[in-house]
Coordinates of C-alpha atoms and ligand atoms in Angstrom, one line a residue:
X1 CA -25.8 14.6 -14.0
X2 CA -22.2 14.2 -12.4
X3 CA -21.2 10.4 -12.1
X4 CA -21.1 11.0 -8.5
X5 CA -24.7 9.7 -8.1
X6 CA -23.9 6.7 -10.2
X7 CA -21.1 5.7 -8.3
X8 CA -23.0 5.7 -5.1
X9 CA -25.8 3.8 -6.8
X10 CA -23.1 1.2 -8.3
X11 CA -22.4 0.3 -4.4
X12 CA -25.5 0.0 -2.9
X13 CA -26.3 -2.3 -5.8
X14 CA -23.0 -4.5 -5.6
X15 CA -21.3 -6.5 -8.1
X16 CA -23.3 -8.0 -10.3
X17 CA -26.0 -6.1 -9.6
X18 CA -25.2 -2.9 -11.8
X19 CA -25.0 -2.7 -15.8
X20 CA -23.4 0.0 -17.6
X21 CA -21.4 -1.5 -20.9
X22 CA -23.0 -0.6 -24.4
X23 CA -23.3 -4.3 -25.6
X24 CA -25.1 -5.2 -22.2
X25 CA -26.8 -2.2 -22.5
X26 CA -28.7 -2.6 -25.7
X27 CA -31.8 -4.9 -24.3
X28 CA -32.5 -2.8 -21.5
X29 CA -32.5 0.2 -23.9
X30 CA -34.5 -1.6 -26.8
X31 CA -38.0 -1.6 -26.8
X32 CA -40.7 -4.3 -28.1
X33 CA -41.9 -3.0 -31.4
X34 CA -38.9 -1.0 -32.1
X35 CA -40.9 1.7 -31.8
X36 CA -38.9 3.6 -29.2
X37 CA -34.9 3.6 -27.9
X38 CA -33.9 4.6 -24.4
X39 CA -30.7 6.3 -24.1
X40 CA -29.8 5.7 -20.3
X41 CA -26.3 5.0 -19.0
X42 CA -27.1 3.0 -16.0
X43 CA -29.3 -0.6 -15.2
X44 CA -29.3 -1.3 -11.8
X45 CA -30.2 -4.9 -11.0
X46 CA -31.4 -5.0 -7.0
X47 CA -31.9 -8.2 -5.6
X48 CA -33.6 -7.7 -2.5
X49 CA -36.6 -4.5 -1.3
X50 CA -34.0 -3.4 0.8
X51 CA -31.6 -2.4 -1.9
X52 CA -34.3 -1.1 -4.0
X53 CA -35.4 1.2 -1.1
X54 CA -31.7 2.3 -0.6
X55 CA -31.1 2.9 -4.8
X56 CA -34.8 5.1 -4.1
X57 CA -33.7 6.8 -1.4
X58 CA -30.2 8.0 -3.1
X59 CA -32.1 9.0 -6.5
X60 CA -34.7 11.3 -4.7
X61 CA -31.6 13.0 -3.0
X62 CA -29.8 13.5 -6.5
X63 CA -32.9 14.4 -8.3
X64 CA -32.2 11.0 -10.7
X65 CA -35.2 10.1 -12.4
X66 CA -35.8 6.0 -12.7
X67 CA -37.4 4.2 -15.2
X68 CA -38.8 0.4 -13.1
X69 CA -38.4 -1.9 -15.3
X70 CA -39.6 -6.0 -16.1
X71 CA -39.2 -8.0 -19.2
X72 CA -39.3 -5.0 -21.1
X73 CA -41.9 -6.6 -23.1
X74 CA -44.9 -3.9 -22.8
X75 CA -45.9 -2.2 -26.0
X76 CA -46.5 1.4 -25.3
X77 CA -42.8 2.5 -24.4
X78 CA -43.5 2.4 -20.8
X79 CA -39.9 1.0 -19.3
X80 CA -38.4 3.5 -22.0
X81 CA -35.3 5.4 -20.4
X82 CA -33.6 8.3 -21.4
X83 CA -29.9 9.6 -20.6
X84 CA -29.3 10.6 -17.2
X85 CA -32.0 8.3 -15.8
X86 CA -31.3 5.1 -14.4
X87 CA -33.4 1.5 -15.2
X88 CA -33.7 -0.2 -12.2
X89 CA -34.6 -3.8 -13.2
X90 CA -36.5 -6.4 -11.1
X91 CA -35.1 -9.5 -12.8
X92 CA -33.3 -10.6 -9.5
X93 CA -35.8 -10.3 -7.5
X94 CA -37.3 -13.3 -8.4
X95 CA -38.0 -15.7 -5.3
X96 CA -41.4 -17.1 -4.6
X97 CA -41.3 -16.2 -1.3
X98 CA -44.4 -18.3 0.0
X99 CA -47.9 -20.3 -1.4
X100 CA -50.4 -21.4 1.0
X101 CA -52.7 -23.4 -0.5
X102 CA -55.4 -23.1 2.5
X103 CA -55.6 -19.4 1.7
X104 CA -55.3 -19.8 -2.0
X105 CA -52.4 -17.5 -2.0
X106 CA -48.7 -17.0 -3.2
X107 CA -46.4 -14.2 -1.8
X108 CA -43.6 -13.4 -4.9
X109 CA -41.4 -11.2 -5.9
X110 CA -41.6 -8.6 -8.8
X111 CA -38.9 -10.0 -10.9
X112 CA -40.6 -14.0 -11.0
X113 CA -41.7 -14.7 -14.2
X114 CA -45.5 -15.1 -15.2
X115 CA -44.6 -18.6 -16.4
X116 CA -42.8 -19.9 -13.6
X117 CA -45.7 -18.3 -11.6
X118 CA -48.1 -20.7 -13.7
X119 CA -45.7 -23.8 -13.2
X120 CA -45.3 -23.1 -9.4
X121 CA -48.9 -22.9 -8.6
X122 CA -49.4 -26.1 -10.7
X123 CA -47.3 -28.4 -9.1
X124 CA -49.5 -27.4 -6.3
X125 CA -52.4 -28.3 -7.6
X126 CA -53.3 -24.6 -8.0
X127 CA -53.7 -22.1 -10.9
X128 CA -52.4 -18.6 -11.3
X129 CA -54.6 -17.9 -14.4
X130 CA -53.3 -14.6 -15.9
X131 CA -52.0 -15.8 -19.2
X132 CA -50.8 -14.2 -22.1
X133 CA -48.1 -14.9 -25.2
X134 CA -45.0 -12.7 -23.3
X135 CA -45.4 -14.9 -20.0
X136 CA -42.0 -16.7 -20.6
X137 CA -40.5 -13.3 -20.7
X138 CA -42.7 -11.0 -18.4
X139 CA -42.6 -10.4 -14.8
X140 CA -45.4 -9.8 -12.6
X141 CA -44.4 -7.0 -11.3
X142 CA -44.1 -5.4 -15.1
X143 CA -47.8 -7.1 -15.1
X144 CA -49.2 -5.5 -12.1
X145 CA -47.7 -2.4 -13.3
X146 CA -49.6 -2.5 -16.7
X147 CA -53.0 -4.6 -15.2
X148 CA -52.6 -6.9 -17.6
X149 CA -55.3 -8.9 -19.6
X150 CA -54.5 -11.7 -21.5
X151 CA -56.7 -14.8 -22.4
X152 CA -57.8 -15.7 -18.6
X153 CA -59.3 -12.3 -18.3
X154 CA -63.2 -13.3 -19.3
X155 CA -63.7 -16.1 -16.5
X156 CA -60.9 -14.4 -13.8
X157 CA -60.3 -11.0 -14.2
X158 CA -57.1 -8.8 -14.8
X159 CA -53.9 -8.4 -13.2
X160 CA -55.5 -6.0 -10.9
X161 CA -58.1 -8.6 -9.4
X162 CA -55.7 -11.4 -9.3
X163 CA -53.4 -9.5 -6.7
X164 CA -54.7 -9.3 -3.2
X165 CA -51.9 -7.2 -2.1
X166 CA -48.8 -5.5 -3.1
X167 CA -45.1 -4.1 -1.0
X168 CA -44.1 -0.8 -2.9
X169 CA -40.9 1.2 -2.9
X170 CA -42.5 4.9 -2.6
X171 CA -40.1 7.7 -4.2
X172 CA -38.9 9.2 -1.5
X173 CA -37.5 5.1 -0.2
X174 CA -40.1 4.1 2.4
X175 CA -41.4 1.2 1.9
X176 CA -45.4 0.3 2.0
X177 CA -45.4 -2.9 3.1
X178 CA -49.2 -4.1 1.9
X179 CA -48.7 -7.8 1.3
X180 CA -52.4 -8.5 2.6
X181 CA -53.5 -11.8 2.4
X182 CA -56.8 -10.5 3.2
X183 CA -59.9 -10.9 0.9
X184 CA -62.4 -8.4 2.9
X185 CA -60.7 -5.4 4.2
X186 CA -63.0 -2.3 4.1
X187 CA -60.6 0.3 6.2
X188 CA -60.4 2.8 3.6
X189 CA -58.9 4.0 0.2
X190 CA -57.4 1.2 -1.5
X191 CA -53.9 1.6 -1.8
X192 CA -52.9 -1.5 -3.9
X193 CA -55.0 -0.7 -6.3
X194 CA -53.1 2.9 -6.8
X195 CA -50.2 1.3 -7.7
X196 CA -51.6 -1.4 -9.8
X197 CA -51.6 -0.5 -13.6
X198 CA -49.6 2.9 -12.6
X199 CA -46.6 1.8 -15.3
X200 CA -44.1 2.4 -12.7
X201 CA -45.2 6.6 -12.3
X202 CA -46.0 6.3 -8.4
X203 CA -43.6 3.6 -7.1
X204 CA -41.4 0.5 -7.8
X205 CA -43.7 -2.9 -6.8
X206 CA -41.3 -5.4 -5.0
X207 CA -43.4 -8.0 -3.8
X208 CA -47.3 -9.1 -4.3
X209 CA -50.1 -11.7 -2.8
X210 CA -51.5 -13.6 -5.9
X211 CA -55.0 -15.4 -5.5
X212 CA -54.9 -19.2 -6.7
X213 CA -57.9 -20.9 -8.6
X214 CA -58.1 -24.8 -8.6
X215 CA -56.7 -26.2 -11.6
X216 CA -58.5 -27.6 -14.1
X217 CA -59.1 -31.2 -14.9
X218 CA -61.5 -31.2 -17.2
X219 CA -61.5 -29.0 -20.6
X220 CA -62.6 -28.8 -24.4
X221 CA -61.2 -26.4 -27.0
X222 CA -63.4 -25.5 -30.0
X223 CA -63.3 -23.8 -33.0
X224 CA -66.1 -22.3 -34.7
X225 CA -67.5 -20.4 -38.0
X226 CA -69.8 -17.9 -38.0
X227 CA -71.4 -15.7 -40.5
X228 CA -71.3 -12.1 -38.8
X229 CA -69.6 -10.0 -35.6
X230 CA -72.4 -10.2 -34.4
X231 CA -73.3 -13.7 -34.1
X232 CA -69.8 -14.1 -32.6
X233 CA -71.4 -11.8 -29.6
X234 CA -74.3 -13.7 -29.5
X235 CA -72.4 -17.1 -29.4
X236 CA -70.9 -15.9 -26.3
X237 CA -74.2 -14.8 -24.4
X238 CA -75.4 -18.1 -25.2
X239 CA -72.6 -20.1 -24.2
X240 CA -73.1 -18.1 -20.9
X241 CA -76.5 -19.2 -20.7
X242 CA -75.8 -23.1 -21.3
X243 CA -72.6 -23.6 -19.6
X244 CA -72.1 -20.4 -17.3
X245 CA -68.4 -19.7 -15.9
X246 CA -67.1 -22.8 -17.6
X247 CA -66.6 -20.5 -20.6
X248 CA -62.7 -19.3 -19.7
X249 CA -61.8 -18.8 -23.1
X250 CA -63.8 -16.8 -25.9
X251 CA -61.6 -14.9 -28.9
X252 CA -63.0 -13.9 -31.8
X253 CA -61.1 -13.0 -35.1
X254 CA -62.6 -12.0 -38.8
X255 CA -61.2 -14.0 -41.8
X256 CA -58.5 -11.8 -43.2
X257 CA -56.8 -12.9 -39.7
X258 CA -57.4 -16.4 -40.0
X259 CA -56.2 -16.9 -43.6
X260 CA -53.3 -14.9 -43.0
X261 CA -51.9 -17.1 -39.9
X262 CA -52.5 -20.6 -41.8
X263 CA -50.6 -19.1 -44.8
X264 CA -47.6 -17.5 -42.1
X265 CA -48.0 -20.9 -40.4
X266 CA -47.3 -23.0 -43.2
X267 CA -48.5 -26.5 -42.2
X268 CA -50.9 -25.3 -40.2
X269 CA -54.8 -26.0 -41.8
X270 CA -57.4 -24.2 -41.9
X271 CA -60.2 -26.0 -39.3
X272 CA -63.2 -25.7 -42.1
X273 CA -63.3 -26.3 -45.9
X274 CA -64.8 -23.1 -47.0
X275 CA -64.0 -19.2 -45.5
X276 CA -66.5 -17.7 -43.1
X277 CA -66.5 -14.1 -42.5
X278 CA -65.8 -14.6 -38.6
X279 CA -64.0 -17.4 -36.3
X280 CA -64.4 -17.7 -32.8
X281 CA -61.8 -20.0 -30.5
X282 CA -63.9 -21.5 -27.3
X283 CA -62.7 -23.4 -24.1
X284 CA -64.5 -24.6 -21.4
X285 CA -63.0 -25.5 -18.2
X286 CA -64.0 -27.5 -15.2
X287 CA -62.0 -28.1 -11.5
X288 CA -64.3 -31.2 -11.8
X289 CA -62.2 -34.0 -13.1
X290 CA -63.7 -36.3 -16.2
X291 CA -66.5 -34.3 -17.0
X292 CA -67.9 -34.7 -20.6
X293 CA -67.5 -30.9 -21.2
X294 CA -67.0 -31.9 -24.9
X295 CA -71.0 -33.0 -24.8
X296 CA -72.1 -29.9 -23.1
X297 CA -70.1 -28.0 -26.0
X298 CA -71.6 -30.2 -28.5
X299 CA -75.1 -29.4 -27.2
X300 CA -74.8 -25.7 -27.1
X301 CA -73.2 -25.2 -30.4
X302 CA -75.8 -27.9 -32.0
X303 CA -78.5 -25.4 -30.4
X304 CA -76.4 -22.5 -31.8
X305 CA -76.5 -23.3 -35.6
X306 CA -80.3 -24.4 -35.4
X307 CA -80.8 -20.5 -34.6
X308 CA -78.5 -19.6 -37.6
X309 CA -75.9 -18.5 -35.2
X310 CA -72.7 -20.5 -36.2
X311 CA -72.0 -22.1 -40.3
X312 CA -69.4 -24.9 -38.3
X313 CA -67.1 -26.4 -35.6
X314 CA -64.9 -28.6 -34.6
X315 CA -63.9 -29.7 -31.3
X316 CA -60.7 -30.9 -30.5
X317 CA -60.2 -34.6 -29.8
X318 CA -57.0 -34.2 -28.1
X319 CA -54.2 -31.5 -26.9
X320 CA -52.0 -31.4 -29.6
X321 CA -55.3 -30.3 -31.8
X322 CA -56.5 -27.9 -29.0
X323 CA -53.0 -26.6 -29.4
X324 CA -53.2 -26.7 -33.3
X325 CA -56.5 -24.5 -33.0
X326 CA -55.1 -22.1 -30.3
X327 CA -51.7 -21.3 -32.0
X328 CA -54.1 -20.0 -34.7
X329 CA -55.2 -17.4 -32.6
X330 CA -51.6 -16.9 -30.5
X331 CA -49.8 -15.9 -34.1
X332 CA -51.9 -13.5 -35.4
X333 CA -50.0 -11.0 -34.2
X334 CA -46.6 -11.9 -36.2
X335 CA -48.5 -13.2 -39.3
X336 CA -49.0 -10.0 -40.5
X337 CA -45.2 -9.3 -40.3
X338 CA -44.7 -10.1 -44.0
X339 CA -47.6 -7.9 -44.7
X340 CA -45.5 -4.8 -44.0
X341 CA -46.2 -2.0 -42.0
X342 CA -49.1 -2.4 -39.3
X343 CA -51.3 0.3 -37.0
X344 CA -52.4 -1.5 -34.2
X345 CA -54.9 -0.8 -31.7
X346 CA -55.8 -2.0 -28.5
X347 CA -59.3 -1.0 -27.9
X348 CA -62.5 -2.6 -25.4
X349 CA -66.1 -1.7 -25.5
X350 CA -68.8 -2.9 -24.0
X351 CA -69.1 -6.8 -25.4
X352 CA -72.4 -5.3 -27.2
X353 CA -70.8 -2.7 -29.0
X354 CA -68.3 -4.9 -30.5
X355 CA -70.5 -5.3 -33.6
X356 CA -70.6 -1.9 -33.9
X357 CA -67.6 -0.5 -33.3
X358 CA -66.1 -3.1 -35.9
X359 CA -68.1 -2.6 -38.9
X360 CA -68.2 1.7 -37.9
X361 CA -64.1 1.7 -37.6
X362 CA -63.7 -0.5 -40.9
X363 CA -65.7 1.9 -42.5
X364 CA -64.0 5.1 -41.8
X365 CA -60.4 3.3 -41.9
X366 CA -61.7 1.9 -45.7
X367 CA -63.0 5.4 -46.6
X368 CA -59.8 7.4 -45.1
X369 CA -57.2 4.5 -46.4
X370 CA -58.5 2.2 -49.5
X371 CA -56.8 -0.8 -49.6
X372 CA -55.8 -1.3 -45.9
X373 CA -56.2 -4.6 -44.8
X374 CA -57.9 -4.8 -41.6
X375 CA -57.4 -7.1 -39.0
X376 CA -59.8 -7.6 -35.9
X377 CA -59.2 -10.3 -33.6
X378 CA -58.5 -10.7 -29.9
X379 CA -60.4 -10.7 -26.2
X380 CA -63.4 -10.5 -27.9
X381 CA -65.5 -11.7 -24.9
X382 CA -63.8 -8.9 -22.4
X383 CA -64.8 -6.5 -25.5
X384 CA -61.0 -6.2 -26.3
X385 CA -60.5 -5.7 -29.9
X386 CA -56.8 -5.8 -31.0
X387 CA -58.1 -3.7 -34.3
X388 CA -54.9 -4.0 -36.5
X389 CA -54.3 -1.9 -39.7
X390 CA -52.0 -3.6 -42.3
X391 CA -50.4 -0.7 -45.5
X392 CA -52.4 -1.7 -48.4
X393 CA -50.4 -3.9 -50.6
X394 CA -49.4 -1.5 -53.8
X395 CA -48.5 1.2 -51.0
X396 CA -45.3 2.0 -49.6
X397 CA -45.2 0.8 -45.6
X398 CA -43.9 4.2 -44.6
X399 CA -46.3 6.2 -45.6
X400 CA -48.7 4.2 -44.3
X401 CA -47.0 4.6 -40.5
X402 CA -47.2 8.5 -41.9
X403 CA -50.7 8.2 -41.2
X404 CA -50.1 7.0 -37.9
X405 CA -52.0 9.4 -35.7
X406 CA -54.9 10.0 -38.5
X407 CA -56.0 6.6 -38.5
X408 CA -55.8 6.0 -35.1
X409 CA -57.9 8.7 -34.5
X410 CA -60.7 7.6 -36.6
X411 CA -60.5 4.3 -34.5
X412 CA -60.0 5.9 -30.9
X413 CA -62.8 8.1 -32.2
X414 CA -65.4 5.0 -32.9
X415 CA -64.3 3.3 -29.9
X416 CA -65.1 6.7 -27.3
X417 CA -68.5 6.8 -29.1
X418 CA -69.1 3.9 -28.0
X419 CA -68.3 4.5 -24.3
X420 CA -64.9 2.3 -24.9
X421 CA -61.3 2.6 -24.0
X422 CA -58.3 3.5 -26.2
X423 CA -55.9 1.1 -24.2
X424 CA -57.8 -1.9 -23.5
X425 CA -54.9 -4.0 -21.5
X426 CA -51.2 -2.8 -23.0
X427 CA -51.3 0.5 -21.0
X428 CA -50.1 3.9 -22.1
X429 CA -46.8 4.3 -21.5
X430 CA -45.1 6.9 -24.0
X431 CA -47.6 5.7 -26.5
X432 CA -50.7 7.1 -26.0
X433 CA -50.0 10.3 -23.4
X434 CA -51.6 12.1 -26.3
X435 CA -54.8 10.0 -26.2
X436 CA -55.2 10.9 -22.6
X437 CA -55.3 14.6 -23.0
X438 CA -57.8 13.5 -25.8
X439 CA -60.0 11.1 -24.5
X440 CA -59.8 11.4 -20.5
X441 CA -62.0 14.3 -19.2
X442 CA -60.2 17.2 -17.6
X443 CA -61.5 16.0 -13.9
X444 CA -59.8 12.6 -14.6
X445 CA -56.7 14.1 -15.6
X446 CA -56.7 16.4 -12.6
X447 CA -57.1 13.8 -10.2
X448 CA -54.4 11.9 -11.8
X449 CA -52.2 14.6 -11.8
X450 CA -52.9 15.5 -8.3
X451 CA -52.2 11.9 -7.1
X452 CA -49.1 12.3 -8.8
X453 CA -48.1 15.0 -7.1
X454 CA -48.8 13.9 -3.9
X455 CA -47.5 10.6 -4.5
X456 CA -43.7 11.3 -6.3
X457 CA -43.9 15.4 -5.9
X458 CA -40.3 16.0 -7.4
X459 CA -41.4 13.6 -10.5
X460 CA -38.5 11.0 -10.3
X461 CA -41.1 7.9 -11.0
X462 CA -40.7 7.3 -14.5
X463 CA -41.4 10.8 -15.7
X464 CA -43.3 11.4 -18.7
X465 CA -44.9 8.4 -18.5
X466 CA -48.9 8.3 -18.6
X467 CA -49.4 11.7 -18.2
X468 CA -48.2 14.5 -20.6
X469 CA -44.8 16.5 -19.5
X470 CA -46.4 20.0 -19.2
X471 CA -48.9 18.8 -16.2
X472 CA -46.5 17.0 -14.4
Ligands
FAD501 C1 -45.9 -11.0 -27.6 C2 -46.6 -10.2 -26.6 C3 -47.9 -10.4 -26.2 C4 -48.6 -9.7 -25.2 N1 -49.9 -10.0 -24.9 C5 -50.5 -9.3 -24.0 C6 -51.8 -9.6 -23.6 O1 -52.4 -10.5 -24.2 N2 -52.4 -8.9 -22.7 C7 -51.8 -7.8 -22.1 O2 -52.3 -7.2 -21.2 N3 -50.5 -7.5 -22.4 C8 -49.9 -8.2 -23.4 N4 -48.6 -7.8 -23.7 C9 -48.0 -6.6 -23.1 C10 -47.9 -6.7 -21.6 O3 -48.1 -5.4 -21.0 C11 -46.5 -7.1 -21.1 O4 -46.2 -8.4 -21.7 C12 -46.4 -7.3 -19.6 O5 -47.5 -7.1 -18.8 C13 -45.4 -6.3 -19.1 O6 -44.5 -6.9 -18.2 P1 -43.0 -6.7 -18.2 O7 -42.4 -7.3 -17.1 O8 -42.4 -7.0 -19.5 O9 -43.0 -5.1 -18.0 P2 -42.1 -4.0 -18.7 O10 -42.3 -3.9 -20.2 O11 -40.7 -4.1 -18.3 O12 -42.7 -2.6 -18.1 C14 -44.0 -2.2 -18.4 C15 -44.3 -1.0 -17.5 O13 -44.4 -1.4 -16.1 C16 -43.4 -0.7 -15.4 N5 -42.8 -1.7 -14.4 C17 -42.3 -2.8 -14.7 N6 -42.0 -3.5 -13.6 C18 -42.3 -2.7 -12.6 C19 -42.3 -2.8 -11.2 N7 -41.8 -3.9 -10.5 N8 -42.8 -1.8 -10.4 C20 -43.3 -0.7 -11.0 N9 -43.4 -0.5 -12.3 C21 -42.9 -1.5 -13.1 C22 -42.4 -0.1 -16.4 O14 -41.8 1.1 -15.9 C23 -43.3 0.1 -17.6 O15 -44.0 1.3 -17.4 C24 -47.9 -8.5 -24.7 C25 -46.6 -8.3 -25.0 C26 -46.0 -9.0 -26.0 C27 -44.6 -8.7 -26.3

């Protein structure tokens, strides 16, 4: 890699636009976790799809492979870049450039943030519902890329079904302009959805049409004991039954989780006097304003712990508590920090396998690691099982991350029996490329690869990504 490249691409970006000094360096190069570190020399910081066609268009000449890049807040390593590569990062391209409320659309650009998507589409009167804890740092182009989940996922979908339309920089430097507004638009394969959850392998996403929901003015938050897994599954099919698509929050988590966030939380109570083995956190959402959802949530769980179904609630009386109860469910994830060391899994299965796959993965994890502490919480009514394994306590934390690939075998393994997914929302980035010579069946991999090929044929898209290195 001469610097010649580097200088041409330092133009075409223009000052500001172009990041090459260690210090500034360091947060484009660092991932998440800290699981991996990128080594590249060059950020390039576009601000409009015409410069990011132009900074395409030079790399495929040169041969310089790109690594797109958002937040940098995904968890698999996928905006990871090496030396000799350059980042190019969306952050300034970061205009809404239209909402049309008639249409129940928004046009924006990759580099806007998830949360100032939110806040835009409230103030008019509208709802961009994907939601999850990295929004004040993520962009939705770095959450098209990765289809993300979240918490809105159970009532309105993924990333991928939220998007009616997306404008991608190809790697050669054309540009697909496919900024639909359309909702019915049978004329062939659908090329949005190629690009959507690709992690950046097939093209750099400058631009989408987000679908807007009517905001709600109505909602109850609940939390709720229960004595099994299972019952926690069977809560859900019955809320489904009373109150239908009201239900637009439903995450489940066992009691190691729970006990561990009010102790990491400090002030923070425990809802109930006694433990339970399982929790669930419940909302229910109307666009209907002053409806007594808090009644029809009363009704249901009442009915629910006649049948044996749930040991307690509460319902929150007012937004601070609803907040109280959510933030128990929002910090799992860093409460078991001072635990030490942590596997963690992302996996889904189908919402009546959940039962299963959690008591047959604690099993095997118990039997091939005593001691681990075992944390399962998450989407549990999208089947999405964040299925965390803390180092036992008397252990040393790196030899439990030795075991890495062992124990996350045993749970990838329980969650394929079960016809589930070993990435449930985060992706696969660096991360898991081994999983998917594992898990994906050879005519799935050859189809991916061969879209691949067609797609980015001299493999500049954020190589070794997704796919293993050999096939590419
Ligand atoms: C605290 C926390 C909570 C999270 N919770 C959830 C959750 O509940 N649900 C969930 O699904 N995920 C969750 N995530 C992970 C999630 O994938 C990311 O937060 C987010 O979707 C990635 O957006 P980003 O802009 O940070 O992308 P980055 O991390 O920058 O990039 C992610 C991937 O997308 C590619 N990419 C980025 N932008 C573009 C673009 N414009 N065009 C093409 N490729 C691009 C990158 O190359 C990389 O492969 C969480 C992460 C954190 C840190």
């Amino acid at each position: 890699m001469t610097s010649a490249p580097f200088d041409r691409l330092k133009q075409v970006a223009g000052p500001g636009g172009w990041v090459d000094q260690p210090a500034d360096l360091t947060a484009y190069l660092t991932e998440w976790r800290g699981n991996f570190h990128g080594t590249a020399e060059l950020v390039l910081r576009p601000s409009t799809t015409q410069q990011v066609a132009e900074i395409v268009k030079i790399c495929a000449e040169t041969g310089t492979a790109i690594v797109p890049q958002g937040g940098n807040t995904g968890l698999c390593g996928g905006a990871v870049a090496e030396r000799g590569s350059v980042i190019v990062s969306l952050s300034r391209l970061n205009k809404v450039r239209s909402i049309d409320i008639q249409t129940n659309t928004m046009v924006v650009e990759a580099g806007v943030i998830l949360g100032d998507i939110q806040r835009v589409a409230a103030d008019h009167d509208r709802l961009f519902p994907l939601s999850l804890a990295a929004e004040g740092s993520c962009q939705i182009g770095g959450a098209l890329s990765t289809n993300a989940g979240g918490v809105g996922v159970l009532r309105y979908g993924n990333a991928r079904e939220l998007a009616l339309g997306v404008e991608v920089v190809l790697p050669d430097g054309t540009v697909f302009d496919g900024l639909t507004q359309l909702r019915k638009n049978n004329t062939g394969y659908d090329l949005r959805d190629l690009f959507i959850g690709a992690e950046g392998t097939l093209g750099i996403i400058t631009a989408a049409v987000l679908k807007l929901y009517a905001q709600p003015k109505s909602r109850v938050t609940a939390f709720v004991a229960l004595p099994s897994c299972a019952d926690v599954t069977r809560l859900l099919t019955a809320l489904h039954g009373q109150v239908g698509e009201m239900v637009s929050l439903f995450e489940g988590m066992n009691r190691l989780s729970l006990q561990t966030v009010c102790n990491y939380l400090g002030g923070a109570q425990d809802p109930f006097a006694g433990p339970s083995p399982w929790y669930a956190l419940i909302e229910l959402t109307s666009a209907v304003r002053d409806l007594d959802l808090a009644a029809q949530l009363e009704s249901a769980l009442a009915e629910a712990f006649e049948q044996g179904m749930i040991i307690d609630a509460v319902i929150a009386q007012n937004d601070t508590q609803a907040q109280n109860l959510k933030r128990l469910r929002e910090e799992i994830s860093d409460a078991q920090r001072p635990l030490g060391t942590a596997i963690r899994h992302d996996i889904a299965v189908p919402l009546s396998a959940v039962p299963d796959f959690v008591e047959q993965a604690s099993a095997a994890v118990a039997a091939a690691e005593p001691g681990a502490r075992i944390f399962a919480f998450g989407h549990f009514g999208d089947g999405n099982i964040h299925f965390n394994v803390s180092q036992p306590a008397d252990q040393d934390g790196a030899a439990h991350l030795a075991r890495l690939e062992e124990i996350s075998g045993i749970v990838h393994d329980v969650s394929d029996k079960l016809g589930g997914s070993f990435s449930a929302e985060h992706g696969v980035g660096l991360l898991k490329i081994a999983d998917m010579q594992r898990y994906k069946s050879p005519i799935e991999l050859d189809l991916m690869r061969r879209l691949k090929g067609a797609i980015d044929p001299a493999g500049i898209m954020n190589p070794g990504k997704i796919l293993p290195l050999a096939s590419r």
